[in-house]
Coordinates of C-alpha atoms and ligand atoms in Angstrom, one line a residue:
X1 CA -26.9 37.0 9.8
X2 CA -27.2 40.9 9.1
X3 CA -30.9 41.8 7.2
X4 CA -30.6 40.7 3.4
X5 CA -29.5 43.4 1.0
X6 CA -32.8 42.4 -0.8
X7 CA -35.1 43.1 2.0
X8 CA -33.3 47.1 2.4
X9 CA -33.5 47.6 -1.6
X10 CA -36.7 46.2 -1.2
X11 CA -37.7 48.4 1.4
X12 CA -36.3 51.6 -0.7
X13 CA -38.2 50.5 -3.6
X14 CA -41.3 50.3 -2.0
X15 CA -41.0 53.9 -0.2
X16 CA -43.9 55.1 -2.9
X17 CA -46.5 52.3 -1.9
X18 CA -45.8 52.3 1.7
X19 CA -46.6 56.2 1.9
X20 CA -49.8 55.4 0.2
X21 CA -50.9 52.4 2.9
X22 CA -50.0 54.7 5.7
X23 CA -52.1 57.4 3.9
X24 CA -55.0 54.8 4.3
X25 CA -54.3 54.3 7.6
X26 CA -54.3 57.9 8.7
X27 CA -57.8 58.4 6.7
X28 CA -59.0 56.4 9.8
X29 CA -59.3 58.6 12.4
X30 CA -59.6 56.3 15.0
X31 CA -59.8 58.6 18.0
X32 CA -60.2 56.5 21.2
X33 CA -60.5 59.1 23.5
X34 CA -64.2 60.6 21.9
X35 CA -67.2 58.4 21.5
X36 CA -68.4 60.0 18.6
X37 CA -65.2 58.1 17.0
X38 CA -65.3 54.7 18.6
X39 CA -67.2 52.9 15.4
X40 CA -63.9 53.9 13.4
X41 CA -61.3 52.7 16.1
X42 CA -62.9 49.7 14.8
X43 CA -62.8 50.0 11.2
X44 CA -59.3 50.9 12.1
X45 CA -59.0 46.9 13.8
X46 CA -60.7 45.7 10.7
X47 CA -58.0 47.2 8.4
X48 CA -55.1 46.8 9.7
X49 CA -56.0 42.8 10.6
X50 CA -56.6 42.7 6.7
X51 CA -53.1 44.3 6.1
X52 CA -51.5 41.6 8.5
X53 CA -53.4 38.5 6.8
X54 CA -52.2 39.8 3.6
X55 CA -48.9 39.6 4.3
X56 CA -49.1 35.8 5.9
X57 CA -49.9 36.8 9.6
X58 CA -52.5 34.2 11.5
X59 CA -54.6 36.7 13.2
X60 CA -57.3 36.6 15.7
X61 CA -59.6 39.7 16.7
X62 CA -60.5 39.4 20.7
X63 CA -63.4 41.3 21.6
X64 CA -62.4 42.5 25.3
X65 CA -66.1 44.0 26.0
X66 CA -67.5 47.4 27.0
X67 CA -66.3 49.9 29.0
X68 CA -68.4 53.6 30.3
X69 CA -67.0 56.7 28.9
X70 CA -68.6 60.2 29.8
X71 CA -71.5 58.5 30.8
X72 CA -72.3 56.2 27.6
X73 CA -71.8 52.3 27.7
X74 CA -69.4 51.8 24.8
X75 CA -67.6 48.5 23.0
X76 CA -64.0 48.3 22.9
X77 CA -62.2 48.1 20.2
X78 CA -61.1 44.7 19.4
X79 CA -57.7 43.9 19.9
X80 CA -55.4 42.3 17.3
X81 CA -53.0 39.3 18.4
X82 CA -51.4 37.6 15.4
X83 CA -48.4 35.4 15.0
X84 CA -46.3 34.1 12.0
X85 CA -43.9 31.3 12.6
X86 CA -43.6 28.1 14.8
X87 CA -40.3 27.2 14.7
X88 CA -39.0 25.8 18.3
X89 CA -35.9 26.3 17.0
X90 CA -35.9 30.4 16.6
X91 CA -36.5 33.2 18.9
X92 CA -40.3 34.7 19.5
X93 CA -40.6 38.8 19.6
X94 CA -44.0 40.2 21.0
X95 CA -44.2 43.1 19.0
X96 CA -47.3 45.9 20.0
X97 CA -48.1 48.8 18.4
X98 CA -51.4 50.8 19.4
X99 CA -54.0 51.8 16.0
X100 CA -55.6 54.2 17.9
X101 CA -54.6 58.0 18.0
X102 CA -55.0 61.6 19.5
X103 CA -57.8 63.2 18.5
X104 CA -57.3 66.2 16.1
X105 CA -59.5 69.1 14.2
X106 CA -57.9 71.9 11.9
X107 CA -59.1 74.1 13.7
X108 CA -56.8 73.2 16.7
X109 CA -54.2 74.8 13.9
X110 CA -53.1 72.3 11.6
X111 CA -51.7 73.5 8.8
X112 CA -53.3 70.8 7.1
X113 CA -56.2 68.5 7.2
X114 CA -55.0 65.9 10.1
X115 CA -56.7 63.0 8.4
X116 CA -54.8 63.4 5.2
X117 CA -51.6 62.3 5.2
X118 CA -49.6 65.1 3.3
X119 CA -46.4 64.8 2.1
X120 CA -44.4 67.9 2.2
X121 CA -41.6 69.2 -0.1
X122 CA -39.0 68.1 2.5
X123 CA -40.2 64.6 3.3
X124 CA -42.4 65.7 6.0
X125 CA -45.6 63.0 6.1
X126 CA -47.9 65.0 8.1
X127 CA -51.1 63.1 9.3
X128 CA -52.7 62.2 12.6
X129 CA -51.1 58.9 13.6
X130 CA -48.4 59.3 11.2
X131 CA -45.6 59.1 13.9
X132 CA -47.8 57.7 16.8
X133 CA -48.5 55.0 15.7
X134 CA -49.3 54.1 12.6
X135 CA -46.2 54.8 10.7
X136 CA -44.3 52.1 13.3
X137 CA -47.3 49.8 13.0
X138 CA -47.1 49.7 9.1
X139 CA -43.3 49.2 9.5
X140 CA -43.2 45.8 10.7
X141 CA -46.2 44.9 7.9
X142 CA -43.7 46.7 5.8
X143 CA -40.7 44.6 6.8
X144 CA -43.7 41.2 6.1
X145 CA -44.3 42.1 3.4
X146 CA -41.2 41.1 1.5
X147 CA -41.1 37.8 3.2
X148 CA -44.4 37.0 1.9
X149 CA -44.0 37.6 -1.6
X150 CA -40.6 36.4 -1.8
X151 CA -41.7 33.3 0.2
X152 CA -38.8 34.1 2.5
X153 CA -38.8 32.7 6.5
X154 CA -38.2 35.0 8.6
X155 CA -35.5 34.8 11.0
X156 CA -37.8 35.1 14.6
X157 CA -41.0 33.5 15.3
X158 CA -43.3 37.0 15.9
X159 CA -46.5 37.0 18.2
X160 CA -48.3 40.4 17.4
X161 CA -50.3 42.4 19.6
X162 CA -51.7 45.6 18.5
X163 CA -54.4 47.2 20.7
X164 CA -57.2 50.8 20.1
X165 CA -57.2 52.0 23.3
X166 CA -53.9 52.8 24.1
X167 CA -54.8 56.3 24.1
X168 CA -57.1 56.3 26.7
X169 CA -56.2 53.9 29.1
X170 CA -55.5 50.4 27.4
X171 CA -58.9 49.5 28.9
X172 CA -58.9 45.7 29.0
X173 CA -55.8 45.1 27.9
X174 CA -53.8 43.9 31.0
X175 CA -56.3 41.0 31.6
X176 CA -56.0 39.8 27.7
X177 CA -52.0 39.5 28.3
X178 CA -52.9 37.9 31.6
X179 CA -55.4 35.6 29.9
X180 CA -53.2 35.0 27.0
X181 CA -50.3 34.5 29.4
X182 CA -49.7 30.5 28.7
X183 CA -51.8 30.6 25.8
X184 CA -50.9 33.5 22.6
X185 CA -48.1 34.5 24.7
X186 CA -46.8 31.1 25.5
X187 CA -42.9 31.0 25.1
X188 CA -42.2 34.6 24.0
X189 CA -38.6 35.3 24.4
X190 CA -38.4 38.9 24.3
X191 CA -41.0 42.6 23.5
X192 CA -40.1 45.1 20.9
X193 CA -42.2 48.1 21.2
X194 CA -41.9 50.8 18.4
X195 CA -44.0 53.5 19.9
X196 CA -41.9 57.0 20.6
X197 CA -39.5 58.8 19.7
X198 CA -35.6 60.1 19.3
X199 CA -34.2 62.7 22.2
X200 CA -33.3 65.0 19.3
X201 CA -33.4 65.0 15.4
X202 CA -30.3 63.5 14.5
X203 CA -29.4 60.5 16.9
X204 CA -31.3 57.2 17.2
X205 CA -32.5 55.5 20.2
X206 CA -32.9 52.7 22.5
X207 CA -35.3 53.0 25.4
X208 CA -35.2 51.7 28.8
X209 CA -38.1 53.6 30.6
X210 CA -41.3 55.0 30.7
X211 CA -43.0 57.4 33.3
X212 CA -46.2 56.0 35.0
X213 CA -49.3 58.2 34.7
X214 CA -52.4 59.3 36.9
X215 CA -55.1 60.9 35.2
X216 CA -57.5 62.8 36.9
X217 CA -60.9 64.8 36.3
X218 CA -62.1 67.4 39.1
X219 CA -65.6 68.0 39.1
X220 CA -66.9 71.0 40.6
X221 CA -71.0 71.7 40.1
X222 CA -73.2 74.3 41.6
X223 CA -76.2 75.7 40.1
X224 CA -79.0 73.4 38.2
X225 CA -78.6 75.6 34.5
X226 CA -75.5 77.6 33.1
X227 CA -76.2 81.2 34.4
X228 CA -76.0 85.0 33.1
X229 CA -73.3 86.9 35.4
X230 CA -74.7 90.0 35.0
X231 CA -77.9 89.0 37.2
X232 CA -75.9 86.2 39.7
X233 CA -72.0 87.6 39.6
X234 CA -71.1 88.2 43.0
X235 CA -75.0 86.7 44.5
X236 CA -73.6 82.7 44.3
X237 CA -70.4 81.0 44.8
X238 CA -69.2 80.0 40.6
X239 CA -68.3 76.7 40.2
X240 CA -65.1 77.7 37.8
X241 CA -63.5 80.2 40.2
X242 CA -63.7 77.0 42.7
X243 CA -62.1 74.7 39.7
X244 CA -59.4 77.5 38.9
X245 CA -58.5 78.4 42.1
X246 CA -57.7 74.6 42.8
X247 CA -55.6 74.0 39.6
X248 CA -53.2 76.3 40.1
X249 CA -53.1 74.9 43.7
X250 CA -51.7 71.7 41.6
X251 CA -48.2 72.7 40.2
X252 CA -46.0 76.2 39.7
X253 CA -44.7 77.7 36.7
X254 CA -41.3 76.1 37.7
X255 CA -42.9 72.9 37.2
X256 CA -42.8 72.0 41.2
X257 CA -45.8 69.7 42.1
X258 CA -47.5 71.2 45.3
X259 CA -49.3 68.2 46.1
X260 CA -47.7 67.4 49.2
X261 CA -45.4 64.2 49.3
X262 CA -45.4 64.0 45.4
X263 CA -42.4 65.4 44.3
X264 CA -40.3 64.2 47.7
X265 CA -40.9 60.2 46.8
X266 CA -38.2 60.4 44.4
X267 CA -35.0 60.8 45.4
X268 CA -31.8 63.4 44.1
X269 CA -30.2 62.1 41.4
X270 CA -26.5 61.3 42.4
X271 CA -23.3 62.1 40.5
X272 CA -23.0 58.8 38.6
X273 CA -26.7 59.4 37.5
X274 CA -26.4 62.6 36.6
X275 CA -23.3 61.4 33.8
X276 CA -26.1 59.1 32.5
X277 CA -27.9 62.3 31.3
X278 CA -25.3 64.7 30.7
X279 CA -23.3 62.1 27.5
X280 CA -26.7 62.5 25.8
X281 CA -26.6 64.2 22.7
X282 CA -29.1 66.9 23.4
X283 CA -29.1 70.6 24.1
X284 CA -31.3 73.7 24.9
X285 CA -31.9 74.2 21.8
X286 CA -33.0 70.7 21.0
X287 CA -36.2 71.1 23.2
X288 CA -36.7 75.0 22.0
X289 CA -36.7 74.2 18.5
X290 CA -38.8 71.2 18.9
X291 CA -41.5 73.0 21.0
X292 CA -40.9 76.6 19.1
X293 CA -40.2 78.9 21.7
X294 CA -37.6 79.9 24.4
X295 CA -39.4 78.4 27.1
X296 CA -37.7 75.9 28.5
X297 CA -37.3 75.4 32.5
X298 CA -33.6 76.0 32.3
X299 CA -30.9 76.6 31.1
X300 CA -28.9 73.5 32.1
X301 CA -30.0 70.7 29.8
X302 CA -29.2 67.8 32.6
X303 CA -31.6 69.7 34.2
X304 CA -33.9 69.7 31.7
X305 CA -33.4 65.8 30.6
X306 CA -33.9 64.7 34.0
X307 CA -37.0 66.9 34.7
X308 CA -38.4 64.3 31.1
X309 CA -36.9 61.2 31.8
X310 CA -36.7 60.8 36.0
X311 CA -38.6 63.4 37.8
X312 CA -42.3 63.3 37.9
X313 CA -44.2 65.8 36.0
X314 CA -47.7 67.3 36.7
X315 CA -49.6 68.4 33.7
X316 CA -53.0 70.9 33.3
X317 CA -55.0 69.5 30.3
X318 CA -58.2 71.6 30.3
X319 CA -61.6 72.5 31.5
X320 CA -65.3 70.6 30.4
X321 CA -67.9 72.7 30.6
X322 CA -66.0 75.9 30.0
X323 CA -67.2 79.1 27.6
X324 CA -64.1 78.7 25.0
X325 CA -66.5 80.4 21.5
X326 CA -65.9 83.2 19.9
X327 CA -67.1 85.7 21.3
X328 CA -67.8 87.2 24.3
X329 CA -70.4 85.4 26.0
X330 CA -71.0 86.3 29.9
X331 CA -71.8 82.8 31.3
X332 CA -71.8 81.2 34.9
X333 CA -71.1 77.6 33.8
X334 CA -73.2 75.6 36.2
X335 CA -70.6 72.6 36.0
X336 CA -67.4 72.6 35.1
X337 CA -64.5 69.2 35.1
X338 CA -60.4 70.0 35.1
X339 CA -58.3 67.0 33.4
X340 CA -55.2 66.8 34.7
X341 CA -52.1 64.3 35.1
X342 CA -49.2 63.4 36.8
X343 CA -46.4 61.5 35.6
X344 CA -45.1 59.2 37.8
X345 CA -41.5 57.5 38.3
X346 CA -40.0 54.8 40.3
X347 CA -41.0 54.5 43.3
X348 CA -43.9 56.1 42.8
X349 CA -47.0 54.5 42.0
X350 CA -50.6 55.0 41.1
X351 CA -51.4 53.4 44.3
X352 CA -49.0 55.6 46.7
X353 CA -49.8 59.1 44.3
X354 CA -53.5 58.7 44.0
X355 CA -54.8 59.2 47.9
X356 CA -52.2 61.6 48.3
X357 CA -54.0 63.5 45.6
X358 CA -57.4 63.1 46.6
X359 CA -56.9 64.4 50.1
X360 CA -54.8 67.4 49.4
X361 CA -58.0 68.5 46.1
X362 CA -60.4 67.9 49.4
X363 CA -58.2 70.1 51.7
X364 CA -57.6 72.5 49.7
X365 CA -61.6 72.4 48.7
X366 CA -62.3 72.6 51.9
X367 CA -60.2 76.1 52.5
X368 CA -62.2 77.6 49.7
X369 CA -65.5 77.6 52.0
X370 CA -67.8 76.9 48.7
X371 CA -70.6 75.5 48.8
X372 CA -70.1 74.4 45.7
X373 CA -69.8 70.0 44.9
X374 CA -66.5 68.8 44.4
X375 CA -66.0 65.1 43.3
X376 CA -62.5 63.8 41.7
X377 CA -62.4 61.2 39.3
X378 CA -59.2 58.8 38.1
X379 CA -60.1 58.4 34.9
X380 CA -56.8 56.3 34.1
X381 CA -53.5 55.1 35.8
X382 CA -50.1 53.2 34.7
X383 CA -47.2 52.2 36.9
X384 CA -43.7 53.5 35.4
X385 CA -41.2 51.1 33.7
X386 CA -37.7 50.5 33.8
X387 CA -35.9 47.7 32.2
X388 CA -32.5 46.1 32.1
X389 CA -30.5 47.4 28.9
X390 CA -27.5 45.6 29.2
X391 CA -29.7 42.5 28.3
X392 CA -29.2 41.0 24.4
X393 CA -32.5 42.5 23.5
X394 CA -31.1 45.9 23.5
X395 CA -27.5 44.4 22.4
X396 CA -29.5 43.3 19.0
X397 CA -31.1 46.3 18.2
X398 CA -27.8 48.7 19.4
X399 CA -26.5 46.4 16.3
X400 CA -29.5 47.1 14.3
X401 CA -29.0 50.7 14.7
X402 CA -25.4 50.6 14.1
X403 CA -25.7 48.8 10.7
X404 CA -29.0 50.9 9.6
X405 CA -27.7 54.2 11.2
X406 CA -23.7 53.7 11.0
X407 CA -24.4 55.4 14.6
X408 CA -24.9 54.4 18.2
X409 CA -28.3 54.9 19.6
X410 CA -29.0 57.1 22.4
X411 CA -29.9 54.6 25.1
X412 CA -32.9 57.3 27.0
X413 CA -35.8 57.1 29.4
X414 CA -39.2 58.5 28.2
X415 CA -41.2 61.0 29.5
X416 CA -44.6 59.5 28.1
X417 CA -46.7 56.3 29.1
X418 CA -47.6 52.7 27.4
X419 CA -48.9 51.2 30.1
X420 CA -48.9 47.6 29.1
X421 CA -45.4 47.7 28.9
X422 CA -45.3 47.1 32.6
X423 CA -47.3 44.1 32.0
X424 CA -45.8 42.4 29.5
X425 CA -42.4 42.8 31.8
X426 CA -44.1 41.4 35.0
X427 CA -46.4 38.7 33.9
X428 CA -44.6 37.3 30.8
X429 CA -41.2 37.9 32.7
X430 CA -39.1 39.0 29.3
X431 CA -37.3 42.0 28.3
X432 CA -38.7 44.6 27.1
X433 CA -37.1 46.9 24.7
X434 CA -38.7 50.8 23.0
X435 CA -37.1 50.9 19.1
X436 CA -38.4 54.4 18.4
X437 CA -38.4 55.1 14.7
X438 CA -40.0 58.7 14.8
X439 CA -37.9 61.7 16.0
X440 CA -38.1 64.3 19.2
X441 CA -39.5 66.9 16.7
X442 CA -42.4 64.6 15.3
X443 CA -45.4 66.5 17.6
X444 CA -47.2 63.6 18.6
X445 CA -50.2 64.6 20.4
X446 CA -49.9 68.0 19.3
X447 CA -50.6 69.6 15.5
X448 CA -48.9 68.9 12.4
X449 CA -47.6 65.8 14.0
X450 CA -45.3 64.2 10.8
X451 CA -43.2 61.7 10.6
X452 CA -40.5 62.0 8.3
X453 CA -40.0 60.0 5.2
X454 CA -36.3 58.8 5.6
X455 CA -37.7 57.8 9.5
X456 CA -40.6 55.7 7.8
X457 CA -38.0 54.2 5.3
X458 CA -35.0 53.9 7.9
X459 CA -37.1 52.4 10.5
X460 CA -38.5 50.1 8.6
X461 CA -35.1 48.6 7.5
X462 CA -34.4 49.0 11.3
X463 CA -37.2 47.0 12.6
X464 CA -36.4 44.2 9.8
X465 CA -32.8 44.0 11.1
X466 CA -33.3 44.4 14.9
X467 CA -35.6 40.6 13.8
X468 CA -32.2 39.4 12.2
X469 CA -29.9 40.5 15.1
X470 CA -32.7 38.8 17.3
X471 CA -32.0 35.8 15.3
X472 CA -28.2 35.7 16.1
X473 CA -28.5 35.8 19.6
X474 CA -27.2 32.0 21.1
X475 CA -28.2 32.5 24.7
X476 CA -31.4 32.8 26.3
Ligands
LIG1 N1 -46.9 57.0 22.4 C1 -47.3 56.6 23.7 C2 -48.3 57.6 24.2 O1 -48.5 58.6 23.6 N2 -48.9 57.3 25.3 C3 -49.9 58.1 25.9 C4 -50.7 57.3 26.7 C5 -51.9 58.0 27.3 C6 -52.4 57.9 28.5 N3 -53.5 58.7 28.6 C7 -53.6 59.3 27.5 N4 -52.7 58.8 26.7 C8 -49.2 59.2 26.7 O2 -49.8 60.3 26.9 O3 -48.1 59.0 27.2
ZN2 ZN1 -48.3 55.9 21.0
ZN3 ZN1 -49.7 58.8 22.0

């Protein structure tokens, strides 16, 4: 049975009051990643459990305890599960989202203020969270909400899932689904997962993959106090020329990974592969436009695609500690801590990257002949994810797209990381599908992030059908 033509006229009608709940959501700014944020990650579970009880969803909040985050003992944000429906006789979709997001200041160069959702001229929603994740959180309590009031049942059984930490790790998440396993989880037939985004601006996707992640923090300390360089330049060994001069021992501007063995566990990709990436509709320009400059690694966008979707990638993120004022202020900093990550793709794994890392930061330490302290940190890992897209969960929402769309999806592989999804796969054993709803030029993580209004609108009669294609399917 394709979605009712109510639910998508519904849906249109509603496009006025659904901007204005994902405003409210946005005003949250529930920053996972900076402790000074924390209490309103959990106003942010507070709110958006109201928003699913109002539209007829059993919820439970699970408290999944503390965790220690530069230094300070903090509480995690509670984790939603809900469910609606207990028919034996339909399909159950695990749908997770994440309420957490980025964090984000004007003065990193919004345009606007990032915890206002603004709606520009051209449909543009721009807002923190907008695209990642709240916009495709709100689109499956948008898709609820008609069922509710119009007392219709819907056409799956849907356990809900929706975490604040996904940000930062997804502490304490993997034991809840492992805990929940036979219990909240019990009998789930398939995952839906609506958290990225398009290849381009134009073509809807499907996707099959993520990349893995290993996020590290290199400490290097020296002196007891910041110090003046005119008095101790060139008298002590500076704790940031040690942290620099190992960074860009990490990666070249080509993008190569210098950490030995990295970049050699994954294997050339073969003819046959590299059609998968060539039919995709995408193109130099795609990735130029969307990041603003000429800058992309090549000119061959294969190349390009695969160096997203199936190579690993190694990533500098910044410097604790370091001078960045106004200014000019002529400081020794007496500690300083480099973030960086890798990427990681099948076979690789946090497990078979991480000591290959550590030894070469301690090698390479070593050959500086400081006498500075170095001691690295993994602040958070995730294996990478592939899935089998021939399977009917991706068959329902290819027919989902089609009939919202009148297109075929891309079917892609993306660059970033959930890491439950990995978890869901292995210890529920289902399929696992990624319905983005946002597109390749949305800026998640980055400023302005938007998410566009026919995306919001689309997506949410998107999600609603993928539910009724779900419904159709005979086999198991
Ligand atoms: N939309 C998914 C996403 O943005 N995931 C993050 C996860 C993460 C891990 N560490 C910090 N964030 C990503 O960067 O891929
Ligand atoms: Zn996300
Ligand atoms: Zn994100």
């Amino acid at each position: 049975m394709p979605a009712p033509a109510a639910l998508l006229s519904y849906i249109d009608a509603q496009t006025d009051a659904f901007i204005t709940r994902l405003a409210e959501a946005v005003a949250i700014p529930s920053i996972s990643g900076d402790p000074a944020y924390r209490d309103r990650v959990h106003d942010m579970s507070n709110w958006l459990n109201a928003q699913l009880q109002a539209v007829g969803v059993t919820t439970k909040q699970v408290d999944l305890g503390t965790h220690v985050m530069d230094g300070q003992t903090l509480h995690l944000p509670p984790a939603i599960l809900g469910r609606i429906g207990e028919d034996k006789s339909k399909k159950t979709v695990l749908i997770y989202g994440h309420f957490d997001v980025q964090p984000a200041s004007k003065s990193d160069g919004w345009d606007t203020e990032p915890f206002v959702l603004t709606k520009e001229a051209d449909g543009r929603l721009v807002g923190r969270g907008s695209s990642d994740d709240k916009g495709p959180v709100l689109g499956w309590v948008n898709v609820l909400q008609w069922h509710h009031e119009t007392q219709t049942p819907l056409p799956v059984n849907i356990v809900f899932c929706f975490e604040g930490m996904e940000e930062n790790g997804s502490e304490g998440l993997d034991d809840l689904v492992v805990k929940e396993k036979d219990g909240w989880f019990k009998d789930v037939d398939c995952v839906c997962i609506s958290d990225n985004y398009w290849l381009n601006t134009r073509t809807p996707a499907l996707t099959y993959g993520l990349r893995g992640l290993v996020y590290f923090k290199i400490n290097v300390s020296g002196p007891t106090r910041d110090l003046h360089s005119g008095v101790f330049g060139r008298m002590v060994h500076e704790p940031m020329t040690d942290l620099i001069s190992l960074m860009s021992r990490l990666v070249d501007s080509a993008g190569n990974i210098l950490v030995p063995g990295v970049d050699d566990m994954v294997s050339v990709a073969d003819n046959e592969e590299r059609a998968i990436y060539e039919k995709l509709d995408y193109s130099i320009e795609d990735v130029e436009s969307s990041v603003g400059a000429k800058i992309a690694l090549s000119a061959d966008k294969t190349q390009v695609l695969m160096g997203r979707m199936r190579s690993p990638s190694l990533s500098l993120h910044g410097i604790e500690g370091a001078f960045s004022g106004p200014g000019a202020k002529t400081v020794i900093p007496a500690k300083v801590a480099g973030k960086f990550s890798i990427r990681l793709v099948p076979p690789q794994t946090p497990d078979s990257v991480t000591p290959l890392v550590e030894a070469y930061l301690k090698s390479e330490f070593a050959k500086l002949g400081s006498k500075n302290s170095l001691h690295v940190e993994l602040l958070h890992d995730g294996k990478p994810w592939v899935a089998d897209y021939k399977h009917w969960n991706y068959n329902a929402a290819i027919k989902a797209t089609e009939a919202i769309y009148s297109q075929k999806p891309d079917l892609t592989r993306e660059g970033g990381s959930i890491p439950v999804t990995l978890t869901f796969a292995e210890t529920l054993g289902v399929n696992v599908l990624l319905l983005p709803m946002g597109r390749g030029d949305d800026g998640a993580h980055s400023t302005n992030e938007k998410l566009d209004t026919s995306n919001f609108i689309k997506g949410t009669k998107l999600l609603g059908t993928y539910l009724y294609e779900v419904g159709e399917v005979k086999d198991s």
